[in-house]
GROMACS .gro file of C-alpha atoms in nm:
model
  340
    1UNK     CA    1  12.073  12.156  12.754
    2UNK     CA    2  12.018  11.969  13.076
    3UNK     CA    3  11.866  11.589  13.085
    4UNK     CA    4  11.659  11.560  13.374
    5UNK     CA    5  11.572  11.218  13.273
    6UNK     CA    6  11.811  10.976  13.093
    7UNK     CA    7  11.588  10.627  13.123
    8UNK     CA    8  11.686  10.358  12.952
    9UNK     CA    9  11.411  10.317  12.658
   10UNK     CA   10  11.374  10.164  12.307
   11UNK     CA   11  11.344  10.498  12.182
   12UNK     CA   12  11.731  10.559  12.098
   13UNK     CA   13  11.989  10.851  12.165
   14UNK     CA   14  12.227  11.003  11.956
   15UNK     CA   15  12.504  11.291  11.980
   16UNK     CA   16  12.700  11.377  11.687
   17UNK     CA   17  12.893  11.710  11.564
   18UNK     CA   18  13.116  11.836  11.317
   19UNK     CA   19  13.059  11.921  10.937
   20UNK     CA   20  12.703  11.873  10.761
   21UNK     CA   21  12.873  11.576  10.624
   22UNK     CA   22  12.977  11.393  10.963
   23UNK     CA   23  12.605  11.497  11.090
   24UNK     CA   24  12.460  11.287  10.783
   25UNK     CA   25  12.712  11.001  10.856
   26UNK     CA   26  12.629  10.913  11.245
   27UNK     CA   27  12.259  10.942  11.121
   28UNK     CA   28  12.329  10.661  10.845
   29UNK     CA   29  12.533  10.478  11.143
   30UNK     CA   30  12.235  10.508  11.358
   31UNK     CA   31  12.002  10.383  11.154
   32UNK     CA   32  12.170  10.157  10.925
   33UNK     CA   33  12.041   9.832  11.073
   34UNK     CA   34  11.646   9.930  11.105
   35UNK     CA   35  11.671  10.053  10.725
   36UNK     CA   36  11.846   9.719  10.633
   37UNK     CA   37  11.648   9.470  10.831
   38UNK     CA   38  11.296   9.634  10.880
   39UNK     CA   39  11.273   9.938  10.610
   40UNK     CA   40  11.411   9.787  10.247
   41UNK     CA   41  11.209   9.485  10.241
   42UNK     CA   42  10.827   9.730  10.301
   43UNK     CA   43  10.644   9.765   9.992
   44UNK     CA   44  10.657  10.141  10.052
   45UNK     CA   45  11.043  10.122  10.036
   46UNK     CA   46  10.963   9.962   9.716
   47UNK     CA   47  10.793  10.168   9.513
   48UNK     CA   48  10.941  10.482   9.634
   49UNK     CA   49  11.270  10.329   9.530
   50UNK     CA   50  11.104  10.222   9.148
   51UNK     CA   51  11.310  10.312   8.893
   52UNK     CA   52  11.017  10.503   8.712
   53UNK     CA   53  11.079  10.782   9.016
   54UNK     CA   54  11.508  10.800   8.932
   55UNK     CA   55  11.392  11.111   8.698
   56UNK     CA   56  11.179  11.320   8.908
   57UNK     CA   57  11.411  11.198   9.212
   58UNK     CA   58  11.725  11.364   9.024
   59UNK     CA   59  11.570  11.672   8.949
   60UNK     CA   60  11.475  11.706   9.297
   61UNK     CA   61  11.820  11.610   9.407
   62UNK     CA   62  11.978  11.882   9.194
   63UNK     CA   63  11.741  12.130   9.346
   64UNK     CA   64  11.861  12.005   9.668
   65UNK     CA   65  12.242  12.075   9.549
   66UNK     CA   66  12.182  12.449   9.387
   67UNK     CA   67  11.943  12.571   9.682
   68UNK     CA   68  12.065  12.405   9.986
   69UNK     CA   69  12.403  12.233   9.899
   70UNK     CA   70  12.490  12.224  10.253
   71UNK     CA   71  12.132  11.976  10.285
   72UNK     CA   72  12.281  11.803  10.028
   73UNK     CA   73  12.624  11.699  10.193
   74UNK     CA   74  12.414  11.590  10.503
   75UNK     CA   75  12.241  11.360  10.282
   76UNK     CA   76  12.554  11.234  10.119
   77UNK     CA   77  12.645  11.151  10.467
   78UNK     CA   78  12.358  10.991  10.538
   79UNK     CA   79  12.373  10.796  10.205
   80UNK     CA   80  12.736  10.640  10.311
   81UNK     CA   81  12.657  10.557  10.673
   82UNK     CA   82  12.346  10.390  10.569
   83UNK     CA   83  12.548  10.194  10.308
   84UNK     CA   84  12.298  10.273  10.027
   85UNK     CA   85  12.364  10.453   9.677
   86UNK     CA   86  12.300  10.855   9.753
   87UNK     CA   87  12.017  10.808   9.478
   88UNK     CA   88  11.803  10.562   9.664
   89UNK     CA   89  11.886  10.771  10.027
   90UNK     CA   90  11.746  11.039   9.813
   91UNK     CA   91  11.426  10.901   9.661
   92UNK     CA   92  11.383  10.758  10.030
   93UNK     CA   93  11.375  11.122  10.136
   94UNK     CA   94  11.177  11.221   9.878
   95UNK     CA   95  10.879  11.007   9.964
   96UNK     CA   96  10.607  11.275  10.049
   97UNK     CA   97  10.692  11.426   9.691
   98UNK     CA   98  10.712  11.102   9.462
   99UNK     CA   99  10.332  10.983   9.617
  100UNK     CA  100  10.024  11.174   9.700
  101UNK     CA  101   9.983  10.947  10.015
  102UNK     CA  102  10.264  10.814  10.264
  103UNK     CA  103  10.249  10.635  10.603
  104UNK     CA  104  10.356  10.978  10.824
  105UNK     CA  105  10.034  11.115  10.996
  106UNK     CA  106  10.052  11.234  11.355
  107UNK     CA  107   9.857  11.499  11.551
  108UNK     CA  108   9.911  11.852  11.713
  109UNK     CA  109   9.799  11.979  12.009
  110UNK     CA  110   9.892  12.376  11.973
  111UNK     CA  111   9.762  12.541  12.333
  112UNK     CA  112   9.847  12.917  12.333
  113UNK     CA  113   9.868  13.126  12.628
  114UNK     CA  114  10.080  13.287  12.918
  115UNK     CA  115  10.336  12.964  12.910
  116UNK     CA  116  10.252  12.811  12.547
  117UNK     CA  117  10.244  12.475  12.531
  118UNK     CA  118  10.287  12.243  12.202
  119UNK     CA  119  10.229  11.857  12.219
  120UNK     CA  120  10.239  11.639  11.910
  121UNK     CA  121  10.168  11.241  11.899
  122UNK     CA  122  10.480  11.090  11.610
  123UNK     CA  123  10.251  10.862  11.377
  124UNK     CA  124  10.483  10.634  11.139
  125UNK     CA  125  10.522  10.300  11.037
  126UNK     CA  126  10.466  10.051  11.309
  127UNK     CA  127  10.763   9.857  11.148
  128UNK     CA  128  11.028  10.129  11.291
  129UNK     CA  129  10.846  10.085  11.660
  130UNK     CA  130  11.178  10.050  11.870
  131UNK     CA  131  11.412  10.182  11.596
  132UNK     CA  132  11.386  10.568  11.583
  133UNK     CA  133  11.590  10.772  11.822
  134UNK     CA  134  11.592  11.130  11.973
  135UNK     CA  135  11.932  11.300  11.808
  136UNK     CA  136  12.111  11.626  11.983
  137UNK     CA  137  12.338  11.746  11.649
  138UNK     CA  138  12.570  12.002  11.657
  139UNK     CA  139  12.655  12.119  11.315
  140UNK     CA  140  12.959  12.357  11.309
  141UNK     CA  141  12.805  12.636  11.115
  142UNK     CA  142  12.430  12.627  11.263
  143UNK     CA  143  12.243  12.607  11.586
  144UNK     CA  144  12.244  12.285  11.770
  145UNK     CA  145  11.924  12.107  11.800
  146UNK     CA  146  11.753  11.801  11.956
  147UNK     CA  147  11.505  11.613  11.696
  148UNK     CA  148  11.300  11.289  11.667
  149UNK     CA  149  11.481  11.064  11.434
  150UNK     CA  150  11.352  10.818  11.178
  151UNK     CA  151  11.645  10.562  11.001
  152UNK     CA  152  11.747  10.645  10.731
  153UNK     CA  153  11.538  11.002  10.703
  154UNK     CA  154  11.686  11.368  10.712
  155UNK     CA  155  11.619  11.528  11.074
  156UNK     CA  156  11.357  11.775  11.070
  157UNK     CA  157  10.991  11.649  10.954
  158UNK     CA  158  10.903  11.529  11.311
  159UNK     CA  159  10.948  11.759  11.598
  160UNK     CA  160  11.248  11.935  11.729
  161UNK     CA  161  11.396  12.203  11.937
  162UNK     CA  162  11.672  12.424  11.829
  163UNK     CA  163  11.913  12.646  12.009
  164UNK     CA  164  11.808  12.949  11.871
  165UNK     CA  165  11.459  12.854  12.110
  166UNK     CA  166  11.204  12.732  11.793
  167UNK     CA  167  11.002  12.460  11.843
  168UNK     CA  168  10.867  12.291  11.530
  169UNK     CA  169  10.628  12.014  11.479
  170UNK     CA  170  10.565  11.829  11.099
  171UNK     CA  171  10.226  11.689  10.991
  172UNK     CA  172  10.200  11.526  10.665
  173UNK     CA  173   9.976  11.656  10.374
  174UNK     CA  174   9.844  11.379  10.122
  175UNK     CA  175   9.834  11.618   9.862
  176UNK     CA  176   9.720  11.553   9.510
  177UNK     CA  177   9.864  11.627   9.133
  178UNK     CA  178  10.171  11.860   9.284
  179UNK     CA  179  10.479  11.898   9.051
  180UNK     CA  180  10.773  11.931   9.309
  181UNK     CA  181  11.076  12.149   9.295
  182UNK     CA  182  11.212  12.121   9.606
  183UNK     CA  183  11.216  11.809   9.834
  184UNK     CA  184  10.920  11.887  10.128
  185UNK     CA  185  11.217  11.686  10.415
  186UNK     CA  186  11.501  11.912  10.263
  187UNK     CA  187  11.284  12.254  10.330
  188UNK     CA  188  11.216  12.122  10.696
  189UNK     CA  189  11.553  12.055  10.762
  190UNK     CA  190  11.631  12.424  10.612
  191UNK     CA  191  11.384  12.547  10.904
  192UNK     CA  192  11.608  12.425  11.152
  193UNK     CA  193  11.911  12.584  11.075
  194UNK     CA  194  11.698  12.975  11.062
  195UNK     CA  195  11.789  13.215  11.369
  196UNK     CA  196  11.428  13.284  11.499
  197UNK     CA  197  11.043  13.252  11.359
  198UNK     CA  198  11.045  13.548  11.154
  199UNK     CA  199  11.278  13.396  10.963
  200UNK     CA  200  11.174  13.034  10.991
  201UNK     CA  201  10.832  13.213  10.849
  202UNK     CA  202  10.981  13.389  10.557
  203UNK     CA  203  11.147  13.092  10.457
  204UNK     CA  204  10.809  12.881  10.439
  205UNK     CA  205  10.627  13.118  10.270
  206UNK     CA  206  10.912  13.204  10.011
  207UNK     CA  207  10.928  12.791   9.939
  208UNK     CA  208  10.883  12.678   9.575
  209UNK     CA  209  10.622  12.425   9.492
  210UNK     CA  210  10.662  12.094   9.686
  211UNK     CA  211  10.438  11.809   9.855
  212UNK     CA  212  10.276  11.965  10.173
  213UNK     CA  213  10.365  12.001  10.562
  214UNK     CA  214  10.172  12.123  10.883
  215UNK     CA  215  10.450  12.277  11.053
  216UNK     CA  216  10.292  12.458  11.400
  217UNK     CA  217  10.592  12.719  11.454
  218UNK     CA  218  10.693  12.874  11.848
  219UNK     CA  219  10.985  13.061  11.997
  220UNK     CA  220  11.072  13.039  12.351
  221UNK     CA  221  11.020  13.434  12.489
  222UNK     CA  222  10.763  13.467  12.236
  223UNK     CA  223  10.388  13.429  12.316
  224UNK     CA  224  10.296  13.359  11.937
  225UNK     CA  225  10.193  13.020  11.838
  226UNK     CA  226  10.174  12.988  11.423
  227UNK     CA  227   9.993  12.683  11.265
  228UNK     CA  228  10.108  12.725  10.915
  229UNK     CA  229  10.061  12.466  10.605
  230UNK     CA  230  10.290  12.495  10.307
  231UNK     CA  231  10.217  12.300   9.977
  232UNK     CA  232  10.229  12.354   9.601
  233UNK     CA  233  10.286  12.732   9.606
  234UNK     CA  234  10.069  12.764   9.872
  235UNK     CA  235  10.112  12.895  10.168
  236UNK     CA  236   9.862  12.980  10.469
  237UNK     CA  237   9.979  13.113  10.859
  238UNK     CA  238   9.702  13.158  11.146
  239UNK     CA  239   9.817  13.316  11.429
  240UNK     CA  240   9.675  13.112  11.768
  241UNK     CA  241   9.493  13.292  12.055
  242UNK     CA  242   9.250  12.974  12.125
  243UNK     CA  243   9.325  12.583  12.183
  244UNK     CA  244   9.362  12.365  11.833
  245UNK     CA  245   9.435  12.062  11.674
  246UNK     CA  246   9.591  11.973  11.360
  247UNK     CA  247   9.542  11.612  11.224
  248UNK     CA  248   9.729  11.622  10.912
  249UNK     CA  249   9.533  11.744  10.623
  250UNK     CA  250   9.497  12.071  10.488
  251UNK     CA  251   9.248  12.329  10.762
  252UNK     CA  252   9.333  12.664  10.560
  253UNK     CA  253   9.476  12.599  10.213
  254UNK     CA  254   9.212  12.479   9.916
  255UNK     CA  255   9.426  12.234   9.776
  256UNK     CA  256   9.294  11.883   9.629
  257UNK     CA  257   9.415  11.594   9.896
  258UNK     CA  258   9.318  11.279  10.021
  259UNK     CA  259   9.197  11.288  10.376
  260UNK     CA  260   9.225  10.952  10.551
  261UNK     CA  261   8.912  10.810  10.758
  262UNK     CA  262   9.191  10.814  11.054
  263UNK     CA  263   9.273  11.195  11.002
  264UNK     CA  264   8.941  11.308  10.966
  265UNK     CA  265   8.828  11.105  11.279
  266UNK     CA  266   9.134  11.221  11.454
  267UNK     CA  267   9.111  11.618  11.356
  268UNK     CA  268   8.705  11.600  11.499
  269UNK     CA  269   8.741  11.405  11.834
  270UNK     CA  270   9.043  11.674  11.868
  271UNK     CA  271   8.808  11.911  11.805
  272UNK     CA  272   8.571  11.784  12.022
  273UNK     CA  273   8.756  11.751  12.337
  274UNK     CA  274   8.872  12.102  12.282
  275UNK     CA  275   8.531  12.245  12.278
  276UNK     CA  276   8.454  12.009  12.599
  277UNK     CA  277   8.719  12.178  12.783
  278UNK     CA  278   8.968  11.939  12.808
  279UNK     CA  279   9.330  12.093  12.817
  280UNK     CA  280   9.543  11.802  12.952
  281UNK     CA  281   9.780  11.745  12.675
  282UNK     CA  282   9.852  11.352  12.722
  283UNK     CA  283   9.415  11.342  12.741
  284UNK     CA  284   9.406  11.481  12.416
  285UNK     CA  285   9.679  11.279  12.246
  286UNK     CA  286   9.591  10.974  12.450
  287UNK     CA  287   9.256  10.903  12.392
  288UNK     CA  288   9.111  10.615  12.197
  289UNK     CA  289   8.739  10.685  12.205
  290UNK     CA  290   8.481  10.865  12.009
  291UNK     CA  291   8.286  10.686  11.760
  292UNK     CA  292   8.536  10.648  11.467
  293UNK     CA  293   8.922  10.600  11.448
  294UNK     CA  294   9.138  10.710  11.760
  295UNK     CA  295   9.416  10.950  11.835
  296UNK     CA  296   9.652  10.755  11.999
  297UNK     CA  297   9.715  10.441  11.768
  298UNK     CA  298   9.869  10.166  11.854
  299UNK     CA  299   9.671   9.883  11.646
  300UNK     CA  300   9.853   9.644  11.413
  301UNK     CA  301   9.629   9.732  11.182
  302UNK     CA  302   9.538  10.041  11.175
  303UNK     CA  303   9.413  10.124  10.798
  304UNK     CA  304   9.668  10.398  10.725
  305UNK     CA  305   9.966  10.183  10.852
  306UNK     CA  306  10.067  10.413  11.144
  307UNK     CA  307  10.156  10.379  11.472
  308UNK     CA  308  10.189  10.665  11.755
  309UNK     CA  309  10.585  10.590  11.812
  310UNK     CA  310  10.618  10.850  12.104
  311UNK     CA  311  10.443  11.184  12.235
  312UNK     CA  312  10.631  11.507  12.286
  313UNK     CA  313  10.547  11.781  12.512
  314UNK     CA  314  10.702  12.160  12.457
  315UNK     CA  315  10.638  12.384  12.746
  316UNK     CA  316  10.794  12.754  12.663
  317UNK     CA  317  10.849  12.903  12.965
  318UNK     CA  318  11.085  13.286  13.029
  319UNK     CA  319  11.336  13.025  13.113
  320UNK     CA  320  11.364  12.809  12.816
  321UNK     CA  321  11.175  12.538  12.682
  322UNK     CA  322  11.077  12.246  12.905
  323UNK     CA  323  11.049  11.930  12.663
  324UNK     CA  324  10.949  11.579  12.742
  325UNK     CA  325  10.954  11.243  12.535
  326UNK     CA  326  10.731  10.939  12.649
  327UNK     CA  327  10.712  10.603  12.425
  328UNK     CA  328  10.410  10.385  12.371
  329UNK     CA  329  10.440  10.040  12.687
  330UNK     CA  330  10.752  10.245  12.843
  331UNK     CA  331  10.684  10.437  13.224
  332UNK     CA  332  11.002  10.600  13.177
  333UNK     CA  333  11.048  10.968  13.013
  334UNK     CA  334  11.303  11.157  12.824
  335UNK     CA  335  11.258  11.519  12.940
  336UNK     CA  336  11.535  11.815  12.939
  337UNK     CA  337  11.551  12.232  12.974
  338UNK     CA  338  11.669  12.445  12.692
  339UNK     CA  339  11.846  12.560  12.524
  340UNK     CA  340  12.022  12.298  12.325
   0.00000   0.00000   0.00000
């Protein structure tokens, strides 16, 4: 991959490679201070961490171990660098599963076409502003990819390029009364590791019941852009030919969930600049007006406790895929050429 732009920021920069294991221990390195000084002390940290989860959180943790044991040694590395018990690194990870409603919302713009073009606004807790980091990992067995990092989280449930040419986005689903089996952040990281989108597809829809994901799915030399939601056993794919927006909740699948006042404002002032013509990525995922909550969130208190951390831009182009980072207050960019 080349950097075109390497500007200082807050938003942080990693490289690691080696075994799944090594991955998951420069990730617990990276973000070992954040977790400690900003993440363990949040009431969300809390009560995902309650001990009335540990049963629910080791079932899902064996899961982890029999269907994706190589998932599972990344989190064991993760677990050590972060200096945490691989239980609570695990119930951390397990968030989205253990409650119907979490602090991860963000919004997709998915803009099909000649030159396809994906852009996607990272919503999370205002607490990690300045902590999270963009990671290029190198396992030894599996494409290399660049992804948006949280501390303390698996890669994969945020947006990221892979060297096979995918380009996946995450938006949360606040679904309601699901019984997991699999860990939502464990399948997402499985997505990265797949060797094209037919693949990354048939592993979605194959998934066993879990909390629910937006994942909008593209392949550099393909035209196709998929908006596809997983969650509970279900599992719905649309096939893009016009402009859309995806404000995490459920569009396609009938599922019960709670949709935020911020999501549902955010999904129809999408939807409304759409129809108006707009097509400038950073006007869609910049705007604050319209009459209820706004798109790009920055307020300290904004009701779902989220923050838009940075933007993301995906241009797939015959040549590769053109990608570039900006963060909330910052006029510099991180912006490279693929592959990985």
């Amino acid at each position: 991959m080349t950097i075109l732009d390497d500007t200082p920021s807050r938003l942080g920069w990693l490289e690691a490679a080696g075994t799944h294991r090594e991955i998951g221990l420069a990730l617990g390195r990276q973000g070992r201070r954040a977790v400690h000084e900003r993440l363990m002390d949040t009431p969300l940290w809390q009560e995902v961490t309650a001990v009335r989860h540990v049963p629910l959180v080791r079932h899902l943790l064996a899961a982890t171990i029999e269907r994706f044991p190589w998932v599972a040694e990344e989190l064991a590395g993760l677990a050590e660098g972060l200096g945490l018990p691989l239980e609570t690194v695990a119930a951390w990870n397990c968030r989205g599963d253990l409650l119907a409603s979490v602090p991860d919302g963000c919004t997709t713009l998915l803009l099909p076409g000649r030159v396809p073009r994906i852009a996607h606004n990272e919503d999370g807790l205002p607490c990690l502003d300045g902590a999270c980091f963009l990671a290029r990992l190198r396992p030894s067995s599996q494409p290399a990819f660049l992804t948006f990092c949280y501390p303390g989280s698996l890669p994969g449930h945020t947006f990221s390029l892979t060297a096979a040419g995918l380009v996946i986005t995450i938006n949360n689903l606040r679904l309601a009364g699901i019984v997991p089996e699999l860990p939502r952040m464990v399948l997402s990281r499985a997505l990265l590791a797949q060797p094209d989108i037919a693949t990354a597809l048939a592993l979605l829809e194959a998934a066993p019941p879990g909390a629910g994901f937006h994942y909008t799915l593209a392949q550099a030399g393909h035209a196709e852009v998929l908006s596809v939601e997983v969650g509970g056993s279900g599992f719905s794919c649309r096939r893009l030919s016009a402009p859309a927006l995806h404000a995490n909740h459920c569009l396609d699948l009938d599922l019960p969930q709670v949709i935020t006042d911020s999501s549902r404002d955010r999904q129809r002032r999408g939807e409304t600049l759409i129809a108006a013509g707009e097509r400038d990525p950073m006007a869609v995922l910049g705007d604050t007006g319209g009459p209820g909550l706004p798109i790009y969130r920055r307020e300290p208190d904004d009701p779902d406790e989220e923050n838009t951390l940075a933007t993301v831009l995906f241009r797939l182009t015959p040549e590769g895929v053109a990608w570039r980072v900006t963060v909330p207050g910052e006029a510099g960019i991180r912006e490279g050429v693929g592959p990985v």
